[in-house]
Coordinates of C-alpha atoms in Angstrom, one line a residue:
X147 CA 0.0 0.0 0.0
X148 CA 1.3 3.2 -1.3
X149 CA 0.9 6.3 1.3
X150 CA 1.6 9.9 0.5
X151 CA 1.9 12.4 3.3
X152 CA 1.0 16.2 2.0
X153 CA 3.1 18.4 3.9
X154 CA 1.2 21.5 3.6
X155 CA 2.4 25.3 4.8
X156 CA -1.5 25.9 5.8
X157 CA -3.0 29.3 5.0
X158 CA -4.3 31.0 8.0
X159 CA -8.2 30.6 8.2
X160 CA -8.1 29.9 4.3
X161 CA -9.9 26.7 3.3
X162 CA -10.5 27.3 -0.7
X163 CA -6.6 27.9 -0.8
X164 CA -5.5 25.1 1.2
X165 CA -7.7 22.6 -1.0
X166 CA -6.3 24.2 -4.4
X167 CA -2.6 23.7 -2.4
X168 CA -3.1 19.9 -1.5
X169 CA -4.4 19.3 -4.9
X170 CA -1.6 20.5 -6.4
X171 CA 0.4 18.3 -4.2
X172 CA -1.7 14.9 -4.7
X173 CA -1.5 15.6 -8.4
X174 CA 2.5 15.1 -7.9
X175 CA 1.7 11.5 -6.9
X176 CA -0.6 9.4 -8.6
X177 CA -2.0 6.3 -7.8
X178 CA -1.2 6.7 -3.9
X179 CA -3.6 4.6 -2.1
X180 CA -4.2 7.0 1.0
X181 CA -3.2 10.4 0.7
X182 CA -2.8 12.3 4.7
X183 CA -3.4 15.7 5.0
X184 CA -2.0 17.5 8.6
X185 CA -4.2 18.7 11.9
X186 CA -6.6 21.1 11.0
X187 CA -5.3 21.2 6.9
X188 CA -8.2 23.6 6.0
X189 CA -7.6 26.6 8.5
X190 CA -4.1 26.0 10.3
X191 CA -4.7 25.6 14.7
X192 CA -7.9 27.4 15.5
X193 CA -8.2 27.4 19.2
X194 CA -10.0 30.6 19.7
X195 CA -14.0 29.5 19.9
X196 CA -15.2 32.7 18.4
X197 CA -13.1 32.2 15.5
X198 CA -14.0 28.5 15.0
X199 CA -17.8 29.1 15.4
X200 CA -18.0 32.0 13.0
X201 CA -16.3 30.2 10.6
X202 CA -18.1 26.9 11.0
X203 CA -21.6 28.9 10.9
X204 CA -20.8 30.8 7.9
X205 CA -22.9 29.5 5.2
X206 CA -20.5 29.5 2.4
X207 CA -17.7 27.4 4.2
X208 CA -19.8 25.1 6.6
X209 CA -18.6 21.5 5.4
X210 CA -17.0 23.0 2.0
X211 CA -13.4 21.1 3.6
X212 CA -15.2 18.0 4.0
X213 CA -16.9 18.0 1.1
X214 CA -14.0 18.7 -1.1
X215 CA -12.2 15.7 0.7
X216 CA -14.9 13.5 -0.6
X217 CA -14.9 14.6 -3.8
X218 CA -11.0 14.2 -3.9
X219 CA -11.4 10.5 -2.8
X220 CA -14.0 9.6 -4.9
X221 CA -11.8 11.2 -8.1
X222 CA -8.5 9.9 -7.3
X223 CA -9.9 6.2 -6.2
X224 CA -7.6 6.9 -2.7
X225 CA -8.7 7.0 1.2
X226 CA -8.3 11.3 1.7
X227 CA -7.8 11.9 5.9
X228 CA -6.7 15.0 8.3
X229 CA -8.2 16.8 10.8
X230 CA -11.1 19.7 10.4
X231 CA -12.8 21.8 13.3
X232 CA -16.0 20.5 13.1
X233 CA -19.0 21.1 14.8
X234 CA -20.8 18.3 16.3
X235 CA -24.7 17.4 16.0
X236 CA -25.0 19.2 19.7
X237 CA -23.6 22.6 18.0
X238 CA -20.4 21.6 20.1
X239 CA -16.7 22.0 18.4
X240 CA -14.1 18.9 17.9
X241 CA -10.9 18.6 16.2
X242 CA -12.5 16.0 14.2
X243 CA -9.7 13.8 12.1
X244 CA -12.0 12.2 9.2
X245 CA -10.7 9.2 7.2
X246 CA -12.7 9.3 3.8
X247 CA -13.1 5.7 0.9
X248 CA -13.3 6.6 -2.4
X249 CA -17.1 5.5 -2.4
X250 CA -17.5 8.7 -0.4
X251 CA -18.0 6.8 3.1
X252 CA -16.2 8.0 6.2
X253 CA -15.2 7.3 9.8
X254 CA -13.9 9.7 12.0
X255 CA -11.9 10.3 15.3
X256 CA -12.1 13.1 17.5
X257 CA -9.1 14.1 18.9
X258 CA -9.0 13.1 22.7
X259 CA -6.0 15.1 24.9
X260 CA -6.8 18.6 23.5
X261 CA -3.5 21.2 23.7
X262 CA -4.7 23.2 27.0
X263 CA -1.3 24.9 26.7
X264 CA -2.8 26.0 23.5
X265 CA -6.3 26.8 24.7
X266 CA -7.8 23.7 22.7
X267 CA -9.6 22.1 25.6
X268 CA -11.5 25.8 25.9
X269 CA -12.3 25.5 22.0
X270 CA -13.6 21.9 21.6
X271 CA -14.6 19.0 23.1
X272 CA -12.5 16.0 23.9
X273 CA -13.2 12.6 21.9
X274 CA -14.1 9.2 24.2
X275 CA -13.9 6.9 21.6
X276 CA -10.6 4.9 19.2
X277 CA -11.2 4.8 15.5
X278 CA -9.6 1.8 13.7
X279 CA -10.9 2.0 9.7
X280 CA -9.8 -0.6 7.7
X281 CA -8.8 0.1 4.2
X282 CA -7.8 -2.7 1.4
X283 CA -6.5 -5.0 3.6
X284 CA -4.7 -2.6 6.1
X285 CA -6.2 -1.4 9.6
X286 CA -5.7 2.1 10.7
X287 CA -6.2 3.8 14.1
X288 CA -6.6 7.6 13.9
X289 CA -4.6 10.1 16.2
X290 CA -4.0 13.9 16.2
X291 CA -0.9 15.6 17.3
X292 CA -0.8 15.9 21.1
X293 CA -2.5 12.5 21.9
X294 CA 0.8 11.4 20.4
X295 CA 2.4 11.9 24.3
X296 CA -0.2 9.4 25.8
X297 CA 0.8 5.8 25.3
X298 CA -1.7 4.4 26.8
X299 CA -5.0 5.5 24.7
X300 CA -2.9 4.4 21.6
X301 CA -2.1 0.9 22.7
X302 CA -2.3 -1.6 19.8
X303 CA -4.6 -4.4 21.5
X304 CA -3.8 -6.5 18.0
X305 CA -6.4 -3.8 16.5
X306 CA -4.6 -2.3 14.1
X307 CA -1.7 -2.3 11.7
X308 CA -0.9 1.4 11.2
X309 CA -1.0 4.2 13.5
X310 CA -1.8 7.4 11.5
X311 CA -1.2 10.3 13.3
X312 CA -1.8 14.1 11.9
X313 CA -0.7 17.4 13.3
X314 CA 0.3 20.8 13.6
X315 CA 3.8 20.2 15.8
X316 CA 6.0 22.9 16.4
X317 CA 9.5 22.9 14.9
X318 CA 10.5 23.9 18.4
X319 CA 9.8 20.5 19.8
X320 CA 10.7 18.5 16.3
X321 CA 13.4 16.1 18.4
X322 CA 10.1 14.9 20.7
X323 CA 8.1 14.3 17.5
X324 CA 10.8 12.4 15.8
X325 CA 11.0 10.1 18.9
X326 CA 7.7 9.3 20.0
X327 CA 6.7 8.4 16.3
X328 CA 9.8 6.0 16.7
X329 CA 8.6 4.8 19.9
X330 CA 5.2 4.3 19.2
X331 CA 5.7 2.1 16.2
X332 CA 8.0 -0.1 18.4
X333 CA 5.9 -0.6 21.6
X334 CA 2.7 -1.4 19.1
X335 CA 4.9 -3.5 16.5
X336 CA 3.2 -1.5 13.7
X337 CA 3.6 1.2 11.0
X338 CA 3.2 4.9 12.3
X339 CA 2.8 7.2 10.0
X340 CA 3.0 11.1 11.4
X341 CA 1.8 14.0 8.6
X342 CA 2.9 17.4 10.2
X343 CA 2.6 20.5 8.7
X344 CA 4.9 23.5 7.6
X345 CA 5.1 27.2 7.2
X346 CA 4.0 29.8 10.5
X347 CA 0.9 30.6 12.1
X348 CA 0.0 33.3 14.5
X349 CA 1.7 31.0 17.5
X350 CA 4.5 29.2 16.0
X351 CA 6.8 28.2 13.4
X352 CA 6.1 24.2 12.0
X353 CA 9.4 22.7 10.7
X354 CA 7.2 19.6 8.8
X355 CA 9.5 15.9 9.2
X356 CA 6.6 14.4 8.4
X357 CA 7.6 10.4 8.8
X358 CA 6.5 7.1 8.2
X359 CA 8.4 4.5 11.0
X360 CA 8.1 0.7 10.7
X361 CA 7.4 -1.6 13.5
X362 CA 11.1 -1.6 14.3
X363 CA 11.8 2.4 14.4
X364 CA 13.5 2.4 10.8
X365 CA 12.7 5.4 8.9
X366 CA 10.5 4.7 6.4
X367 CA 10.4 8.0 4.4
X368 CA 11.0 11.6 5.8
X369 CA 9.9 15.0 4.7
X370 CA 12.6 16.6 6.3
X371 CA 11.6 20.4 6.7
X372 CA 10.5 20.9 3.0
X373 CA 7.7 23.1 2.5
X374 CA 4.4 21.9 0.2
X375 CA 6.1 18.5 0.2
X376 CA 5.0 15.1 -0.7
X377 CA 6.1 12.4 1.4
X378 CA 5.7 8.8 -0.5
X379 CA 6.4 5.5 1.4
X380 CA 5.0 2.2 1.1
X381 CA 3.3 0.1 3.7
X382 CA 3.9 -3.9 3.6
X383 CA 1.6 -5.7 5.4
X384 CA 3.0 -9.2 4.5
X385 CA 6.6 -8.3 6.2
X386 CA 4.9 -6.7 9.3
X387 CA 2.9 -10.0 9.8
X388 CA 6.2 -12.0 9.6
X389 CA 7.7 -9.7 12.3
X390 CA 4.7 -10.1 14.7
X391 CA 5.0 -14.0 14.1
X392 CA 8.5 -14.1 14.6
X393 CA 8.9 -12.0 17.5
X394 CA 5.4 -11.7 19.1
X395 CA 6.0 -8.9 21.5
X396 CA 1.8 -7.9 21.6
X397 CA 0.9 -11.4 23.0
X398 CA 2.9 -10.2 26.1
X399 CA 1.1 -6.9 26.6
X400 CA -0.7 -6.1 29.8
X401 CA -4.5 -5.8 30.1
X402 CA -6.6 -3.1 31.0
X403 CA -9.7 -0.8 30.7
X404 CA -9.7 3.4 29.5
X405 CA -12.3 5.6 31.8
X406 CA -13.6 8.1 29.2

């Protein structure tokens, strides 16, 4: 399975140019089976609720990112995913990560350990439930950015093959990104594959190194800190099942239950 990360510099609060952008990018790659756009591709961080609810309620944009995500999957035959602010059936906010099939169907994750150093816990609303998709063949849980620190709501309990994980991380704390993508794929003995943005927001500078890490910690592919770049790497299923049965580190794991 062929995945392309898009490492997008995201527009400020700019959805129609963001979507022309990662066009642009997925036309560099055809025939990618999944194609991963960053945390909150369609208007960079929002964590200010005003901002997010205006946006969300104006008629012209509500759902336009989503939308356009569909149509992209359905055109290209590929699985499209990131993470929108979207607002809920309640009128509440999540950072919502949506993984889209080309036959326009769709699961979705949203986002659990919100960035209160960021003000995202005042924003949205926290997530209670995992999301593992399966896609030809492959099983994928879905993460965003800071939920990437917390071990324990990502463990693989044999669920899932590839941890896909999308975000906006700052290039100021690029050396923890690099190692907890490494670390994750080793403790779950699966893929990780971590799309991170580039370019500055109102906040911070994003240094991208978008990777994708196999179940040992080897470097798959790496965007490095290349702006509106496409990061290719393939995913193979056959020699990850070899390496569980060969050294079956998950039939060892311990046991337990997640209060949500």
């Amino acid at each position: 399975m062929r995945i392309a990360l898009l490492q997008t510099s995201i527009e400020w609060m700019n959805a129609r140019a963001n979507m022309k952008a990662a066009a642009k990018l997925m036309d560099k790659v055809s025939g990618a089976d999944v194609y991963v756009l960053p945390e909150m591709w369609s208007t960079g961080f929002v964590t200010d609720s005003g901002d997010a609810s205006r946006m969300l309620h104006d008629s012209s944009e509500k759902d336009v990112a989503l939308n356009w995500m569909i149509e992209q999957a359905q055109e290209r035959n590929a699985a499209i995913c990131g993470s929108l602010a979207f607002e809920r059936e309640d009128g509440l906010l999540a950072n919502r990560h949506f993984f889209v099939k080309p036959d326009g169907q769709y699961a979705y994750y949203d986002k659990r350990h919100l960035f209160r150093m960021g003000n995202e816990d005042k924003a949205y609303v926290r997530g209670t439930k995992r999301c593992v998709v399966e896609f030809r063949g492959v099983r994928f849980m879905l993460t965003t950015c800071y939920d990437l620190r917390f071990p324990v709501w990502q463990r693989n309990r044999d669920d899932y093959d590839v941890l896909l994980c999308v975000a906006n991380w700052p290039e100021s704390r690029q050396q923890v990104w690099n190692t907890l993508l490494r670390a994750r794929a080793i403790e779950n003995q699966c893929y990780v594959v971590g799309c991170n943005r580039t370019g500055d927001d109102t906040a911070c500078h994003y240094g991208g190194g978008s990777l994708i890490v196999d179940a040992k910690g080897k470097v798959v592919a790496d965007g490095h800190s290349e702006c509106n770049a496409v990061v290719v790497g393939d995913i193979n299923l056959e020699e990850l099942n070899h390496f569980r049965r060969k050294f079956p580190v998950l039939e060892d794991r311990d046991e337990f239950e997640i209060e949500t």
